[in-house]
Structures are given as C-alpha cells and as structure tokens.
Tab-separated table of C-alpha atoms (C1' of nucleotides) in Angstrom:
chain	number	residue	atom	x	y	z
L	1	MET	CA	-144.146	-87.330	-0.838
L	2	LEU	CA	-147.157	-85.891	-2.182
L	3	TYR	CA	-149.642	-88.104	-4.006
L	4	TYR	CA	-151.993	-86.383	-6.005
L	5	CYS	CA	-154.746	-88.157	-8.035
L	6	GLU	CA	-152.423	-91.270	-7.226
L	7	LYS	CA	-149.789	-89.968	-8.883
L	8	VAL	CA	-146.663	-88.740	-7.481
L	9	VAL	CA	-145.688	-85.081	-8.154
L	10	LYS	CA	-142.217	-84.308	-8.994
L	11	SER	CA	-140.859	-80.959	-9.588
L	12	MET	CA	-138.100	-78.484	-9.607
L	13	ARG	CA	-136.530	-81.282	-11.698
L	14	LEU	CA	-133.691	-80.498	-14.318
L	15	THR	CA	-134.636	-81.818	-17.932
L	16	VAL	CA	-132.909	-84.874	-18.782
L	17	TYR	CA	-131.579	-82.928	-21.664
L	18	THR	CA	-129.629	-80.702	-19.195
L	19	ASP	CA	-128.652	-84.190	-17.335
L	20	TYR	CA	-127.306	-85.355	-20.527
L	21	SER	CA	-125.419	-82.381	-21.329
L	22	LEU	CA	-123.497	-82.406	-18.054
L	23	ARG	CA	-122.761	-86.237	-18.293
L	24	THR	CA	-121.459	-85.530	-21.906
L	25	LEU	CA	-119.077	-82.790	-20.581
L	26	ILE	CA	-117.816	-85.005	-17.783
L	27	TYR	CA	-117.364	-88.014	-20.222
L	28	LEU	CA	-115.478	-85.568	-22.392
L	29	GLY	CA	-113.620	-84.152	-19.665
L	30	ALA	CA	-112.430	-87.386	-18.596
L	31	LYS	CA	-110.796	-88.201	-21.808
L	32	ASN	CA	-107.379	-87.158	-22.919
L	33	GLU	CA	-107.511	-83.672	-24.312
L	34	ASP	CA	-107.806	-83.686	-27.947
L	35	GLU	CA	-108.887	-87.300	-28.201
L	36	LEU	CA	-112.129	-87.571	-30.392
L	37	THR	CA	-115.449	-89.259	-29.100
L	38	THR	CA	-118.098	-90.268	-31.109
L	39	ILE	CA	-121.759	-89.662	-30.105
L	40	GLN	CA	-122.317	-93.443	-30.264
L	41	GLU	CA	-119.567	-94.279	-27.841
L	42	ILE	CA	-121.143	-92.059	-25.197
L	43	SER	CA	-124.581	-93.482	-25.711
L	44	ASP	CA	-123.342	-96.758	-25.321
L	45	ALA	CA	-121.324	-95.656	-22.233
L	46	TYR	CA	-124.507	-94.385	-20.620
L	47	ASN	CA	-126.698	-96.740	-22.391
L	48	ILE	CA	-129.153	-93.707	-23.562
L	49	SER	CA	-130.742	-92.702	-26.552
L	50	LYS	CA	-128.249	-91.837	-29.321
L	51	ASN	CA	-130.785	-89.641	-30.993
L	52	HIS	CA	-131.540	-87.552	-28.199
L	53	LEU	CA	-127.791	-87.311	-27.482
L	54	MET	CA	-127.237	-86.010	-30.586
L	55	LYS	CA	-129.435	-83.084	-30.278
L	56	VAL	CA	-127.704	-82.376	-26.888
L	57	THR	CA	-124.014	-82.703	-28.475
L	58	HIS	CA	-125.428	-80.271	-31.354
L	59	GLN	CA	-126.406	-77.617	-28.691
L	60	LEU	CA	-123.278	-78.108	-26.633
L	61	GLY	CA	-121.363	-77.227	-30.130
L	62	GLN	CA	-123.468	-74.311	-30.846
L	63	LEU	CA	-122.554	-73.052	-27.170
L	64	GLY	CA	-118.959	-73.369	-27.760
L	65	TYR	CA	-118.505	-75.959	-25.243
L	66	ILE	CA	-117.678	-78.643	-27.378
L	67	GLU	CA	-115.874	-78.947	-30.891
L	68	THR	CA	-117.750	-81.133	-33.564
L	69	ILE	CA	-116.103	-82.767	-36.394
L	70	ARG	CA	-118.360	-84.222	-39.217
L	71	GLY	CA	-117.325	-87.048	-41.342
L	72	ARG	CA	-115.563	-90.141	-41.327
L	73	GLY	CA	-113.281	-90.164	-38.350
L	74	GLY	CA	-115.001	-87.544	-36.959
L	75	GLY	CA	-116.375	-86.716	-33.370
L	76	ILE	CA	-116.605	-84.424	-30.422
L	77	ARG	CA	-114.382	-83.069	-27.688
L	78	LEU	CA	-113.999	-80.273	-25.532
L	79	ALA	CA	-113.332	-76.968	-26.831
L	80	LYS	CA	-112.349	-75.445	-23.604
L	81	LEU	CA	-110.557	-76.809	-20.503
L	82	PRO	CA	-112.603	-78.488	-18.177
L	83	LYS	CA	-112.071	-76.026	-15.287
L	84	ALA	CA	-113.302	-73.144	-17.579
L	85	ILE	CA	-116.567	-74.833	-17.938
L	86	THR	CA	-118.804	-73.577	-15.088
L	87	ILE	CA	-121.769	-75.815	-14.196
L	88	GLY	CA	-124.105	-72.916	-13.413
L	89	GLU	CA	-123.493	-71.318	-16.686
L	90	VAL	CA	-124.375	-74.691	-18.717
L	91	VAL	CA	-127.386	-75.331	-16.750
L	92	ARG	CA	-128.846	-71.707	-17.518
L	93	GLN	CA	-127.961	-72.104	-21.234
L	94	THR	CA	-129.552	-75.884	-21.352
L	95	GLU	CA	-132.815	-74.680	-19.584
L	96	GLU	CA	-132.873	-70.955	-19.703
L	97	ASP	CA	-136.545	-70.642	-19.120
L	98	PHE	CA	-136.712	-70.557	-15.193
L	99	HIS	CA	-140.333	-69.522	-15.111
L	100	LEU	CA	-140.878	-70.892	-11.781
L	101	VAL	CA	-144.577	-69.958	-11.320
L	102	GLU	CA	-147.144	-68.536	-13.929
L	103	CYS	CA	-146.416	-64.830	-12.958
L	104	PHE	CA	-142.629	-65.272	-14.201
L	105	ASP	CA	-143.863	-64.897	-17.652
L	106	PRO	CA	-146.041	-61.603	-18.224
L	107	ALA	CA	-147.311	-62.780	-21.233
L	108	SER	CA	-149.153	-65.833	-19.746
L	109	ASN	CA	-149.734	-64.559	-16.325
L	110	MET	CA	-153.283	-64.364	-15.487
L	111	CYS	CA	-152.740	-64.080	-11.502
L	112	LYS	CA	-154.807	-60.772	-10.381
L	113	ILE	CA	-152.358	-59.942	-7.669
L	114	ALA	CA	-148.962	-59.929	-9.398
L	115	PRO	CA	-148.596	-56.150	-9.377
L	116	ALA	CA	-148.830	-56.250	-5.351
L	117	CYS	CA	-147.409	-59.848	-4.877
L	118	GLN	CA	-143.900	-60.055	-3.629
L	119	LEU	CA	-143.724	-64.148	-4.224
L	120	LYS	CA	-142.297	-63.807	-7.463
L	121	GLY	CA	-139.186	-61.640	-6.059
L	122	VAL	CA	-138.590	-63.896	-3.226
L	123	LEU	CA	-138.639	-67.204	-5.629
L	124	ALA	CA	-136.366	-65.183	-8.214
L	125	GLU	CA	-134.019	-64.672	-5.063
L	126	ALA	CA	-134.277	-68.326	-4.236
L	127	LEU	CA	-133.468	-69.196	-7.707
L	128	GLN	CA	-130.366	-66.967	-7.800
L	129	ALA	CA	-129.210	-68.731	-4.783
L	130	TYR	CA	-129.305	-72.010	-6.315
L	131	LEU	CA	-127.610	-71.114	-9.682
L	132	ALA	CA	-124.958	-69.281	-7.544
L	133	VAL	CA	-124.040	-72.623	-5.870
L	134	LEU	CA	-123.730	-74.276	-9.302
L	135	ASP	CA	-121.547	-71.105	-10.461
L	136	ARG	CA	-118.916	-72.225	-7.886
L	137	TYR	CA	-118.167	-75.560	-9.710
L	138	THR	CA	-116.773	-76.383	-13.037
L	139	VAL	CA	-116.382	-79.865	-14.786
L	140	GLU	CA	-112.892	-80.209	-13.553
L	141	ASP	CA	-114.144	-80.499	-10.069
L	142	PHE	CA	-115.931	-83.686	-11.258
L	143	LEU	CA	-113.069	-85.274	-12.581
L	144	GLY	CA	-111.339	-86.125	-9.306
L	145	ASN	CA	-111.748	-89.729	-9.447
L	146	ARG	CA	-111.249	-89.854	-13.334
L	147	ASP	CA	-110.004	-93.477	-13.499
L	148	LEU	CA	-112.886	-94.682	-11.546
L	149	LEU	CA	-115.123	-92.748	-13.696
L	150	MET	CA	-113.608	-94.321	-17.047
L	151	GLN	CA	-114.052	-97.603	-15.587
L	152	LEU	CA	-117.464	-97.330	-14.740
L	153	LEU	CA	-118.092	-96.165	-18.282
L	154	GLN	CA	-116.446	-99.388	-20.178
W	1	MET	CA	-134.462	-69.800	-24.581
W	2	LEU	CA	-133.831	-73.379	-25.544
W	3	TYR	CA	-136.270	-74.591	-28.260
W	4	TYR	CA	-136.274	-78.119	-28.700
W	5	CYS	CA	-138.436	-79.664	-31.287
W	6	GLU	CA	-139.858	-76.537	-31.834
W	7	LYS	CA	-141.298	-76.352	-28.166
W	8	VAL	CA	-140.113	-74.527	-25.438
W	9	VAL	CA	-138.174	-76.380	-22.353
W	10	LYS	CA	-139.494	-75.079	-19.235
W	11	SER	CA	-137.816	-76.444	-16.043
W	12	MET	CA	-137.170	-75.888	-12.566
W	13	ARG	CA	-140.695	-74.970	-12.165
W	14	LEU	CA	-143.024	-75.177	-9.238
W	15	THR	CA	-146.129	-77.127	-9.659
W	16	VAL	CA	-149.435	-74.963	-10.119
W	17	TYR	CA	-150.559	-76.897	-7.108
W	18	THR	CA	-147.907	-75.234	-5.099
W	19	ASP	CA	-148.670	-71.827	-6.561
W	20	TYR	CA	-152.057	-72.429	-5.627
W	21	SER	CA	-151.254	-73.466	-2.087
W	22	LEU	CA	-149.279	-70.299	-1.695
W	23	ARG	CA	-151.926	-68.042	-3.176
W	24	THR	CA	-154.514	-69.550	-0.988
W	25	LEU	CA	-152.519	-68.834	2.295
W	26	ILE	CA	-151.731	-65.406	1.029
W	27	TYR	CA	-155.337	-64.759	0.357
W	28	LEU	CA	-156.450	-65.915	3.724
W	29	GLY	CA	-153.622	-64.260	5.441
W	30	ALA	CA	-155.029	-60.883	3.981
W	31	LYS	CA	-158.443	-61.545	5.446
W	32	ASN	CA	-159.427	-60.552	9.071
W	33	GLU	CA	-158.436	-63.382	11.486
W	34	ASP	CA	-161.251	-65.646	12.305
W	35	GLU	CA	-163.299	-64.669	9.328
W	36	LEU	CA	-164.270	-67.739	7.044
W	37	THR	CA	-163.684	-67.740	3.446
W	38	THR	CA	-165.359	-70.308	1.093
W	39	ILE	CA	-163.399	-72.007	-1.624
W	40	GLN	CA	-165.679	-70.640	-4.014
W	41	GLU	CA	-164.694	-67.411	-2.856
W	42	ILE	CA	-160.963	-67.833	-3.557
W	43	SER	CA	-161.376	-69.522	-7.007
W	44	ASP	CA	-163.555	-66.540	-7.953
W	45	ALA	CA	-161.147	-64.260	-6.920
W	46	TYR	CA	-158.148	-65.736	-8.717
W	47	ASN	CA	-160.286	-67.026	-11.413
W	48	ILE	CA	-159.031	-70.783	-11.156
W	49	SER	CA	-160.449	-74.124	-11.188
W	50	LYS	CA	-162.697	-74.650	-7.899
W	51	ASN	CA	-162.110	-78.319	-8.088
W	52	HIS	CA	-158.343	-78.221	-8.105
W	53	LEU	CA	-158.188	-75.744	-5.110
W	54	MET	CA	-160.497	-77.957	-3.301
W	55	LYS	CA	-157.663	-80.740	-3.328
W	56	VAL	CA	-155.151	-77.782	-2.752
W	57	THR	CA	-157.106	-76.723	0.350
W	58	HIS	CA	-157.809	-79.981	1.561
W	59	GLN	CA	-153.974	-80.775	1.853
W	60	LEU	CA	-153.443	-77.519	3.443
W	61	GLY	CA	-155.854	-78.663	6.077
W	62	GLN	CA	-154.265	-82.220	6.408
W	63	LEU	CA	-150.879	-80.225	7.182
W	64	GLY	CA	-152.375	-77.970	9.623
W	65	TYR	CA	-152.150	-74.777	7.874
W	66	ILE	CA	-155.700	-74.025	7.410
W	67	GLU	CA	-158.728	-75.053	9.550
W	68	THR	CA	-161.638	-76.308	7.177
W	69	ILE	CA	-165.180	-76.266	8.450
W	70	ARG	CA	-167.728	-78.243	6.489
W	71	GLY	CA	-171.297	-77.795	6.241
W	72	ARG	CA	-173.601	-74.588	5.517
W	73	GLY	CA	-171.827	-71.716	6.697
W	74	GLY	CA	-168.614	-73.353	6.703
W	75	GLY	CA	-165.437	-72.421	5.032
W	76	ILE	CA	-161.751	-72.140	5.661
W	77	ARG	CA	-159.258	-69.848	7.415
W	78	LEU	CA	-155.501	-69.979	8.674
W	79	ALA	CA	-154.814	-72.105	11.709
W	80	LYS	CA	-151.659	-70.452	12.487
W	81	LEU	CA	-150.735	-66.721	12.469
W	82	PRO	CA	-149.405	-65.500	8.915
W	83	LYS	CA	-145.712	-65.128	10.663
W	84	ALA	CA	-145.847	-68.728	11.754
W	85	ILE	CA	-146.075	-70.074	8.005
W	86	THR	CA	-142.706	-70.210	6.526
W	87	ILE	CA	-142.728	-70.390	2.730
W	88	GLY	CA	-139.900	-72.856	2.633
W	89	GLU	CA	-141.594	-75.367	4.887
W	90	VAL	CA	-144.750	-75.127	2.509
W	91	VAL	CA	-143.084	-75.733	-0.674
W	92	ARG	CA	-140.978	-78.514	0.803
W	93	GLN	CA	-144.630	-80.152	1.950
W	94	THR	CA	-146.457	-79.419	-1.161
W	95	GLU	CA	-143.808	-80.842	-3.528
W	96	GLU	CA	-141.573	-82.983	-1.530
W	97	ASP	CA	-140.111	-84.991	-4.408
W	98	PHE	CA	-137.091	-82.919	-5.080
W	99	HIS	CA	-135.526	-85.311	-7.693
W	100	LEU	CA	-133.466	-83.038	-9.724
W	101	VAL	CA	-131.876	-85.745	-11.986
W	102	GLU	CA	-132.315	-89.287	-12.344
W	103	CYS	CA	-129.774	-90.595	-9.750
W	104	PHE	CA	-131.676	-88.612	-6.789
W	105	ASP	CA	-133.865	-91.594	-6.776
W	106	PRO	CA	-131.622	-94.961	-6.299
W	107	ALA	CA	-134.625	-96.951	-7.505
W	108	SER	CA	-135.038	-95.556	-10.685
W	109	ASN	CA	-131.207	-94.425	-11.438
W	110	MET	CA	-129.652	-96.171	-14.580
W	111	CYS	CA	-126.602	-94.151	-14.746
W	112	LYS	CA	-123.501	-96.019	-14.531
W	113	ILE	CA	-121.244	-93.261	-12.940
W	114	ALA	CA	-123.623	-92.558	-10.045
W	115	PRO	CA	-120.885	-94.097	-7.522
W	116	ALA	CA	-118.178	-91.792	-8.657
W	117	CYS	CA	-120.437	-88.852	-9.697
W	118	GLN	CA	-120.136	-85.910	-7.641
W	119	LEU	CA	-122.753	-83.758	-9.572
W	120	LYS	CA	-125.467	-85.165	-7.471
W	121	GLY	CA	-124.134	-83.514	-4.207
W	122	VAL	CA	-123.579	-80.259	-6.042
W	123	LEU	CA	-127.221	-80.274	-7.065
W	124	ALA	CA	-128.574	-81.032	-3.749
W	125	GLU	CA	-126.389	-78.428	-2.041
W	126	ALA	CA	-127.700	-76.054	-4.929
W	127	LEU	CA	-131.427	-77.026	-3.769
W	128	GLN	CA	-130.512	-76.407	-0.266
W	129	ALA	CA	-129.515	-72.975	-1.012
W	130	TYR	CA	-132.744	-72.421	-3.110
W	131	LEU	CA	-134.956	-73.578	0.028
W	132	ALA	CA	-132.914	-71.720	2.482
W	133	VAL	CA	-133.802	-68.618	0.904
W	134	LEU	CA	-137.569	-69.578	1.290
W	135	ASP	CA	-136.982	-70.475	4.651
W	136	ARG	CA	-136.284	-66.844	5.385
W	137	TYR	CA	-139.845	-65.640	4.541
W	138	THR	CA	-143.201	-66.179	6.001
W	139	VAL	CA	-146.798	-65.372	4.755
W	140	GLU	CA	-146.632	-62.376	6.748
W	141	ASP	CA	-144.225	-60.812	4.445
W	142	PHE	CA	-146.481	-60.761	1.752
W	143	LEU	CA	-149.130	-58.895	3.296
W	144	GLY	CA	-147.197	-55.503	3.571
W	145	ASN	CA	-149.711	-54.109	0.896
W	146	ARG	CA	-152.826	-55.790	2.264
W	147	ASP	CA	-154.976	-52.987	1.192
W	148	LEU	CA	-154.101	-53.166	-2.570
W	149	LEU	CA	-154.180	-56.912	-2.512
W	150	MET	CA	-157.721	-57.139	-1.462
W	151	GLN	CA	-158.573	-54.384	-3.665
W	152	LEU	CA	-157.079	-56.446	-6.640
W	153	LEU	CA	-159.041	-59.564	-5.596
W	154	GLN	CA	-162.417	-57.861	-6.003
Y	1	DG	C1'	-186.322	-83.517	9.685
Y	2	DT	C1'	-185.627	-81.710	5.062
Y	3	DT	C1'	-183.144	-78.791	2.469
Y	4	DA	C1'	-179.365	-76.260	0.819
Y	5	DA	C1'	-174.500	-74.923	1.489
Y	6	DA	C1'	-170.191	-76.189	1.969
Y	7	DG	C1'	-166.303	-79.377	2.240
Y	8	DA	C1'	-164.254	-84.603	0.911
Y	9	DT	C1'	-162.968	-88.124	-2.066
Y	10	DG	C1'	-161.981	-90.870	-5.791
Y	11	DT	C1'	-161.824	-91.228	-10.788
Y	12	DA	C1'	-161.801	-89.932	-15.453
Y	13	DT	C1'	-160.296	-87.216	-18.994
Y	14	DA	C1'	-157.536	-83.412	-21.193
Y	15	DT	C1'	-153.558	-80.837	-21.755
Y	16	DT	C1'	-148.881	-80.086	-21.714
Y	17	DA	C1'	-144.340	-81.227	-21.565
Y	18	DT	C1'	-140.867	-84.223	-22.310
Y	19	DA	C1'	-138.193	-88.167	-24.302
Y	20	DT	C1'	-137.452	-90.818	-28.178
Y	21	DA	C1'	-137.715	-92.430	-32.967
Y	22	DT	C1'	-137.665	-91.879	-37.694
Y	23	DT	C1'	-136.223	-90.388	-42.250
Y	24	DG	C1'	-133.223	-88.270	-45.115
Y	25	DC	C1'	-129.820	-85.012	-45.122
Y	26	DT	C1'	-124.619	-83.057	-45.628
Y	27	DT	C1'	-120.013	-83.443	-44.580
Y	28	DT	C1'	-115.353	-85.737	-44.946
Y	29	DT	C1'	-111.980	-89.090	-45.510
Y	30	DA	C1'	-110.342	-93.609	-46.221
V	1	DT	C1'	-117.426	-93.469	-54.305
V	2	DA	C1'	-118.725	-95.515	-50.143
V	3	DA	C1'	-118.971	-95.613	-45.415
V	4	DA	C1'	-118.653	-92.936	-41.250
V	5	DA	C1'	-120.043	-89.386	-38.770
V	6	DG	C1'	-122.578	-85.387	-37.317
V	7	DC	C1'	-127.085	-82.137	-38.929
V	8	DA	C1'	-131.918	-81.137	-39.063
V	9	DA	C1'	-136.747	-81.408	-39.166
V	10	DT	C1'	-140.511	-83.926	-38.009
V	11	DA	C1'	-143.383	-87.558	-35.884
V	12	DT	C1'	-144.570	-90.516	-32.093
V	13	DA	C1'	-144.924	-91.900	-27.460
V	14	DT	C1'	-144.625	-91.596	-22.607
V	15	DA	C1'	-145.425	-89.235	-18.530
V	16	DA	C1'	-146.555	-85.457	-15.727
V	17	DT	C1'	-150.090	-82.271	-14.606
V	18	DA	C1'	-154.144	-79.802	-14.598
V	19	DT	C1'	-158.969	-79.873	-14.483
V	20	DA	C1'	-163.369	-81.874	-14.658
V	21	DC	C1'	-167.044	-84.767	-13.041
V	22	DA	C1'	-169.711	-87.348	-9.990
V	23	DT	C1'	-170.985	-88.687	-5.847
V	24	DC	C1'	-170.132	-88.584	-1.092
V	25	DT	C1'	-170.443	-86.454	3.917
V	26	DT	C1'	-171.180	-82.976	7.260
V	27	DT	C1'	-173.776	-79.015	9.298
V	28	DA	C1'	-176.550	-75.318	9.913
V	29	DA	C1'	-181.059	-72.848	8.756
V	30	DC	C1'	-185.662	-73.122	8.160
DNA sequence: GTTAAAGATGTATATTATATATTGCTTTTA
DNA sequence: TAAAAGCAATATATAATATACATCTTTAAC
C-alpha cells in the first residue's frame, strides 16, 4: 500500500453513491415482485443515511430502473425484471464521468504531450475491459441466495 | 454526466500521482539511455509541481524503475529498458489500494449482506480485466513517436 | 574545504470531491 | 385534513488529494 504524506492513497474506487444504487437494486430484487418498499426500510436494513439514499432512489427512478410511488402507502419497486438490469449499465449511468486521467477531458487537459501520447487510448481500452465484465452480469445473478440475503437484512 | 449537489461526480480515476509517474517514465524513456535528467527539467516540461514530482520520482527510485543520483550534476534516468517496464505493474504499485467499494476492506466494511453478496467478486473480476489490459503494454509502446514527443516537451 | 546543485524527507496547507444533514416542499390516501 | 411518503435545493462536514514549504543530505566543481 502506498503511503503518501502518511495518508493512504485510495483510487479507482466507485462512489458510495454507485454502491448504494447497486445495493438498492439488489434489495428490491430480493423482494417479491410488485411489493412496495420504503426508502426508510432500506436505509434501516443497510444502516445507511436515508437522505443520501433518497437521492440515489430518485435517480434510479429517473433512469427507469425503479418505480417510485409518492404519498402515504407509497414506496419503490423495480420497474424491470432483475435479469433485465445489467450491472455495467447501472455503473455507467451512476458514474458516467470516467476521466481516468487529466487528458480524458480536453477542456481541462494541460498535459503538453497529449497530441502524441498513446496512454489515453490504452487506459480507455482498459476501462472498456472493466465495464465489459460488468456488462455480463445482471441483478438476477446476485439473487441466488435470496433467503440468506433477506435474513441478513433483518 | 451525473450532477450531484450541483457538483460533478468523478470516479474510477487514477491519482495525479500515478499520472505523473507514467509521464516521468515516458519522458525518461524518450531520452537517450544513460543521459541524466533533473526533476526540474521534467517539471518545467510538463509545467507541474516540482515538489510533488519529487515524491513521485523518489518512489519510482525505491521501486527500482529509475536510478536517482544525488548531488551536483546528479539527476534521474531509467534503471530498466523501456520494454521491461509494464504499465500494469507501475499502476499496481503506485496505487495499490484498489478498494472499489466498502466491502473490499474487511476492516471497514459495514455492509450487512457482505457474506452473501456476490458483487464484490464481480467487481474484482472487472478490476482484473482492467489491469490485464495495462499488463499488455510497456513504456516502449509509448515511444513510437519519440521525436514528436520531445518536440512537444520543449 | 566551501559552495552550489541536486535529490530526500517530513510537515503543513489548500483544494477538491464526496458524503451527509437540514429544511421545506409536493403528492396521495386513510 | 393530517400523516406518510417521496422531491428538491442547499448547506455543512469529512475525507482524500495535491501542492507548498522548510530543512535536510549528498556530491561535484571550484
């Protein structure tokens, strides 16, 4: 592990935002179809911030992954079958800005060798390989041990 | 692009630290073998912080990629042939903590479903695919247009 | 042997990104 | 009409990252 200024450098991470998005989809996938779940219930189950989760579910709704029903007795549920929700697609949409290094964004690039540098292309190729793996899985693939999942979430 | 609290979420990025490490290796690779280069020269060429670059070169020295010669008339140069320096290896060493999500680190994991969740394995698989691509390239692969590179760095 | 150039090292600060909290909405149904 | 639920914007806190600063040590030229 690289220690830098006595602090640990952590990189290539997904945001907690994406993490929560995936967790929410798994939670809803483990529930019976059509059954409504409140944001409160999910935040209690995972013991995470309800306010933050609210932003996450709102976006999942906008993206069409879940259906959100407002008002008393409302809640959320999957808007698609678990097998129709690809992990790669979710990750691409919840964190779309994959600017691995400075030169990925022409607007902010300051690196002089950018016109001649082939590093960008190689990193882009690596990123595609990463996402290609995630494209091979759907939410359904994570529901194999559904009973254990629900038990852990009590 | 996901706007979150009116700020852009940027993820999966390499640190500037790794970026500078790769740029330094490319710079040194483009130079004639044995020729010494000062940190000042590289920081001038790329127009980046000399102090930061100093930490970068120090670590590259520790890892055996470059030779650092202190004192007047000193400088740095590659300690290996460009074709012997694999990009994947450099990236792994300059940012070793690939904790893509919380549960990658058992010490800090708080997610209840971790024992049953298969997401971790899938993300790890995707990360391997990413690094595997970088393992296919060496510094030499980036020196094809060496003349243009050196010209851009004037 | 002194001086200047060069890297080494530790610490402090600034900046940015990210996560969470707060507040006050709107919608809906009991 | 009140309470439950999601919506939305903003503010704050935390953490990670980048950079700056200060003081070393090493080495070669003079």
